[in-house]
Short mmCIF file of C-alpha atoms and ligand atoms in Angstrom, two decimals:
data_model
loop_
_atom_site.label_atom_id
_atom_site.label_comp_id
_atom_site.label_asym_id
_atom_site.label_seq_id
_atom_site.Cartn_x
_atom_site.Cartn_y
_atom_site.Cartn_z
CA UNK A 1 9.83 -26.56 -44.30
CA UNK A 2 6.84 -28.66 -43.40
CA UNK A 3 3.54 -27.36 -42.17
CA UNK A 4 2.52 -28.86 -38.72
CA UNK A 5 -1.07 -29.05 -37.31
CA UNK A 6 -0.54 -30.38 -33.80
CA UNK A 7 -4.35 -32.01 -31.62
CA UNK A 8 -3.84 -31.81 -28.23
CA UNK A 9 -6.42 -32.21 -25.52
CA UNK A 10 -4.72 -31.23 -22.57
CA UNK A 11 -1.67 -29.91 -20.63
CA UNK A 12 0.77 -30.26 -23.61
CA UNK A 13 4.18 -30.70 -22.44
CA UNK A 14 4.80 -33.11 -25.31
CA UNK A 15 3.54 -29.80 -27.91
CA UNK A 16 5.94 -27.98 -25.46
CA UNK A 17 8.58 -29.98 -26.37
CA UNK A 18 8.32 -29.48 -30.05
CA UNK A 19 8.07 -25.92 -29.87
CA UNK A 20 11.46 -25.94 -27.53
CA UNK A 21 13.44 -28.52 -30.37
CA UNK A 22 11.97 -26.20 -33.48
CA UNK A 23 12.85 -22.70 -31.44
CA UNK A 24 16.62 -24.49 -30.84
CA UNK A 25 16.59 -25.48 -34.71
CA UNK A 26 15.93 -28.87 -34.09
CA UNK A 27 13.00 -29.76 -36.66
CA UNK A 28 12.74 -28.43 -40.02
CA UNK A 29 9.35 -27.35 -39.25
CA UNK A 30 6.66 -25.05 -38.43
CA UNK A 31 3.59 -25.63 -36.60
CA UNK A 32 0.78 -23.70 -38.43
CA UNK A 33 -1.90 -24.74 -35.45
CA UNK A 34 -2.74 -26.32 -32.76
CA UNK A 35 -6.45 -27.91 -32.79
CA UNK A 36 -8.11 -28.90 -29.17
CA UNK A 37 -11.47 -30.53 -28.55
CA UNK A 38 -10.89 -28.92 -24.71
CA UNK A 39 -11.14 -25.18 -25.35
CA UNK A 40 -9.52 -25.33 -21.38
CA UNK A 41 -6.58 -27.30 -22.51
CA UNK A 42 -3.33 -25.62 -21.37
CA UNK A 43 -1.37 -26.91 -24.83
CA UNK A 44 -3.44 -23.73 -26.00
CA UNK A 45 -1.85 -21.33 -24.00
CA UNK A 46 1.34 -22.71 -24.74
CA UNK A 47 0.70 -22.16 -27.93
CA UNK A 48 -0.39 -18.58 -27.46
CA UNK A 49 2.67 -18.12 -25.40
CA UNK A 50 4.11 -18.65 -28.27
CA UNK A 51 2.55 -16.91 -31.30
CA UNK A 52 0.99 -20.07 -32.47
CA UNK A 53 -2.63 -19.56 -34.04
CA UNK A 54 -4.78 -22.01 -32.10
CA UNK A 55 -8.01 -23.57 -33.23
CA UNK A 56 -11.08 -25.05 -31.12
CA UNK A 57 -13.09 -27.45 -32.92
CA UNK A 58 -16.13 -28.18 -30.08
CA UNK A 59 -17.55 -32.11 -30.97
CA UNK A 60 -21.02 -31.25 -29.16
CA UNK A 61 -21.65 -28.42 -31.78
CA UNK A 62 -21.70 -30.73 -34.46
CA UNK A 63 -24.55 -33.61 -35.43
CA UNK A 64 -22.38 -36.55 -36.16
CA UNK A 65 -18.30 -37.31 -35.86
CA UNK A 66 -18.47 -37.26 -39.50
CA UNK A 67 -19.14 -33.60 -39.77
CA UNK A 68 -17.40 -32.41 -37.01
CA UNK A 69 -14.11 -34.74 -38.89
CA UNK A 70 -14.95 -33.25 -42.00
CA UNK A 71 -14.85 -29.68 -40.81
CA UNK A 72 -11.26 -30.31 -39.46
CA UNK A 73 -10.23 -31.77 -42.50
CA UNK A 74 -11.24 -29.02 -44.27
CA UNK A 75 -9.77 -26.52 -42.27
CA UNK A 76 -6.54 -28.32 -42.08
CA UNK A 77 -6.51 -28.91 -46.37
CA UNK A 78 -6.63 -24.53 -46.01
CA UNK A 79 -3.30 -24.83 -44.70
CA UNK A 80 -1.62 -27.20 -46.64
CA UNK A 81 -0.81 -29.11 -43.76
CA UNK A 82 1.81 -32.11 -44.29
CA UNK A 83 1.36 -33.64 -40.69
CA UNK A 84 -0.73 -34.29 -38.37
CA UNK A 85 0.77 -35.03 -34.66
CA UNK A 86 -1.17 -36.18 -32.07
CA UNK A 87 0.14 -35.38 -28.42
CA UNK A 88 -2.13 -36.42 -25.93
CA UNK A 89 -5.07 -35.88 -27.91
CA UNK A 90 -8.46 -37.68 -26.71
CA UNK A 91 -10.22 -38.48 -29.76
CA UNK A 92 -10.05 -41.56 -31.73
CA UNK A 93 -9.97 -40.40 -35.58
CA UNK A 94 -12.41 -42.20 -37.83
CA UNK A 95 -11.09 -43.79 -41.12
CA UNK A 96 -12.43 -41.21 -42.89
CA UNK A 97 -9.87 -38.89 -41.32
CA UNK A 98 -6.98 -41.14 -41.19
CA UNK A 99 -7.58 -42.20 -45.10
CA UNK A 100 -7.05 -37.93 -45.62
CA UNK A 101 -3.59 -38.40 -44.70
CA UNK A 102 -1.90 -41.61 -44.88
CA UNK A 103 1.34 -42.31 -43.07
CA UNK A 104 1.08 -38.75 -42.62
CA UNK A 105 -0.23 -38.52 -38.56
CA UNK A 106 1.94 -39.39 -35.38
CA UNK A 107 0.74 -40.65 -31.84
CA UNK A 108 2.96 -40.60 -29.10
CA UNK A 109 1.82 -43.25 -26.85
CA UNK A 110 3.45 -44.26 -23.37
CA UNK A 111 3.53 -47.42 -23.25
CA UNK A 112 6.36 -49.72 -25.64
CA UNK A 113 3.61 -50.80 -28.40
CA UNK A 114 1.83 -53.15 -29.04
CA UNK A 115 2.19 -54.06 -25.14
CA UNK A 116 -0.19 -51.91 -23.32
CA UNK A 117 -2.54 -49.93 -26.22
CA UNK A 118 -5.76 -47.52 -25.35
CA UNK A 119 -5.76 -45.27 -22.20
CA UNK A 120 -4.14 -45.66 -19.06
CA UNK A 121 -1.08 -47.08 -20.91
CA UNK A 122 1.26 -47.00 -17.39
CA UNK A 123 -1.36 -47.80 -15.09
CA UNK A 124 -2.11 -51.10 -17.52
CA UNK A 125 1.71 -51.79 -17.24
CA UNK A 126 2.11 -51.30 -13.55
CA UNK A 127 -0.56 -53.72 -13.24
CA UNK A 128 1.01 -56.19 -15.40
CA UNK A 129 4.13 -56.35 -13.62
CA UNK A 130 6.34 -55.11 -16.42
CA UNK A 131 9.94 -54.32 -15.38
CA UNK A 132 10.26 -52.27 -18.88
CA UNK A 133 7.71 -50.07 -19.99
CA UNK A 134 8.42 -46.83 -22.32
CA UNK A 135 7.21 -44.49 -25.13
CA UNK A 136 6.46 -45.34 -28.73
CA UNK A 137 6.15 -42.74 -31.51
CA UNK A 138 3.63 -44.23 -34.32
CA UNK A 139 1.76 -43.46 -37.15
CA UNK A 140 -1.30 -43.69 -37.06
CA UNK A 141 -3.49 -46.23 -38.88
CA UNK A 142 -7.14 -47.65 -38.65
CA UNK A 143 -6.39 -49.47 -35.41
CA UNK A 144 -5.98 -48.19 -31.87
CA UNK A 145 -2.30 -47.80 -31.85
CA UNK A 146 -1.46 -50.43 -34.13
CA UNK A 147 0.18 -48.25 -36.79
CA UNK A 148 3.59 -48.34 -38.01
CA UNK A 149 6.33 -47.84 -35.33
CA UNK A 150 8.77 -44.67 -35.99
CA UNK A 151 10.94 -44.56 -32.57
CA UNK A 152 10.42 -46.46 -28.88
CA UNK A 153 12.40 -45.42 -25.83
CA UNK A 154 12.96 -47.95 -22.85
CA UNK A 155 12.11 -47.06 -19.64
CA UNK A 156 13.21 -49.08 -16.22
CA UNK A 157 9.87 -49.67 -13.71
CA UNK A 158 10.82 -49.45 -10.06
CA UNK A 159 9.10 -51.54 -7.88
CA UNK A 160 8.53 -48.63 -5.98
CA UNK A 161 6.62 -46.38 -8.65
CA UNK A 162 3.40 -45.45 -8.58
CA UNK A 163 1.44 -44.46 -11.71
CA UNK A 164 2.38 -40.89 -11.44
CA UNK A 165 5.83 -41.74 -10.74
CA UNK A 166 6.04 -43.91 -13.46
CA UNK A 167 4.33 -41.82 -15.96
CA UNK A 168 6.52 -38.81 -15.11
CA UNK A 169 9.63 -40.65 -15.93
CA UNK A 170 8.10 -41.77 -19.22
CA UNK A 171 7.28 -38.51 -20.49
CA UNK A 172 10.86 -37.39 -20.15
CA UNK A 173 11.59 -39.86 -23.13
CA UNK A 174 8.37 -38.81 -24.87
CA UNK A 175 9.33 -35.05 -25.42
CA UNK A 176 12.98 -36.53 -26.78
CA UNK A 177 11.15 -38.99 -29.43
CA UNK A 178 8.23 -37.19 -30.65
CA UNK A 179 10.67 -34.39 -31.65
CA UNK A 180 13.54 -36.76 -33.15
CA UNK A 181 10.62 -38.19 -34.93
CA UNK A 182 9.22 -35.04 -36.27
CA UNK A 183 12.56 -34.18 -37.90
CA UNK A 184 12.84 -37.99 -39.09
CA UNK A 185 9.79 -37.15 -41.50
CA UNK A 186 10.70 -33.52 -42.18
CA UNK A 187 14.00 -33.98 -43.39
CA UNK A 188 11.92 -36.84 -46.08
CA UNK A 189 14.29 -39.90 -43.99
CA UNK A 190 10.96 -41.98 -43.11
CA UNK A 191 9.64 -44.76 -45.08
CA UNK A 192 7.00 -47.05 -44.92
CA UNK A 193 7.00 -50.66 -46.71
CA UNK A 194 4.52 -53.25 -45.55
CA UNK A 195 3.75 -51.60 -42.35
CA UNK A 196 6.83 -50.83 -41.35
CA UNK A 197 9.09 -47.73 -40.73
CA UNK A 198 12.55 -47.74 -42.23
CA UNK A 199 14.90 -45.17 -42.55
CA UNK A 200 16.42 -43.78 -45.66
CA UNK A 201 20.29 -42.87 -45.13
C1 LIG B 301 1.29 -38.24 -22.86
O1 LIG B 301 1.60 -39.15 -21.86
C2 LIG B 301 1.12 -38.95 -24.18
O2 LIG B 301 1.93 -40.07 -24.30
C3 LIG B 301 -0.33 -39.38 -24.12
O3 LIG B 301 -0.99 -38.30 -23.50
C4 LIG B 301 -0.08 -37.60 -22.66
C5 LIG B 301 -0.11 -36.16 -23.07
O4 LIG B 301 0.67 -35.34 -22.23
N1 LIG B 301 -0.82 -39.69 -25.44
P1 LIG B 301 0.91 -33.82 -22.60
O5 LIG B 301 -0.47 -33.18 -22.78
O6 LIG B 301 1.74 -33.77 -23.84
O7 LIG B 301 1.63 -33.25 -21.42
#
């Protein structure tokens, strides 16, 4: 079984979701902690909820990015964690970090990469005019969400959504794919080959 750590920075329905698929025996996995940089985030009581050890790492205590990434990585080496998934965490993580664990963190980002990258993913496809947007499951690299692709969901715009209609539709695929991903890379079927994410039979 693989040893999660999952960052979250806010309400976590997508950590939600992963803690629904692993409780219905849906991922191989366990998640050893959640890590916030929002010590108000609700993914923490969700994790308290249930019996998940939570961890706050607070960026102002620390002097540079460097040390406050270094502590994390330390802490997270303690636990022997295998991967890192980011769901809806706010931080961009320096090369330093992502070097500690190659092909080894996931984003889930709402937007069908590498259309609409960075924040405000559905607001920057509403205002494009899109009349497909969706999720994309990544790992992460050096870039901001460039990294190799693991699973994308399509989603239909309306011409009568708004960004919070939109988004809410989204998410729906988001807590199906981050999960069916999770279990892609526990169960050792993921593999990367010149930036790309193919998977073993
Ligand atoms: C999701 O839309 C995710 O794609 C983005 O941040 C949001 C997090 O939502 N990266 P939640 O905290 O999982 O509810």
């Amino acid at each position: 079984m693989i040893q999660i750590a999952v960052f979250a920075s806010g309400r976590g329905t997508n950590l939600q979701a992963i803690i629904d698929a692993m409780k219905t025996g849906n991922i191989d996995g366990e998640i050893k902690i959640v890590i916030s940089d929002n010590p108000e985030a609700y993914a923490l009581e969700r994790a308290k909820n249930n019996q998940i050890a939570t961890k706050v790492f607070h960026y102002k205590q620390y002097k540079s990015k460097r040390e406050y990434e270094l502590d994390i990585i330390q802490f997270l080496k303690e636990l022997k964690i295998d991967l890192i998934v980011l769901a809806g965490y706010m931080r961009i993580l320096s090369p330093t970090f992502i070097r500690e664990y190659p092909y080894r963190i996931m984003n889930i980002h709402p937007a069908l990469l590498p259309s609409f990258p960075g924040l405000n993913a559905q607001r920057q496809a509403l205002e494009y005019g899109v009349k497909i947007s969706g999720c994309t499951v990544h790992f992460v690299d050096e870039g901001t969400d460039t990294g190799p692709i693991i699973l994308q969901e399509a989603v239909k715009v309306d011409q009568s959504d708004n960004e919070e209609t939109l988004s809410n539709r989204i998410l729906q695929f988001e807590h199906q794919i981050l999960p069916r991903a999770i279990q892609l890379f526990a169960s050792g079927k993921i593999e990367v080959y010149k930036n790309k994410v193919y998977f073993k039979e």
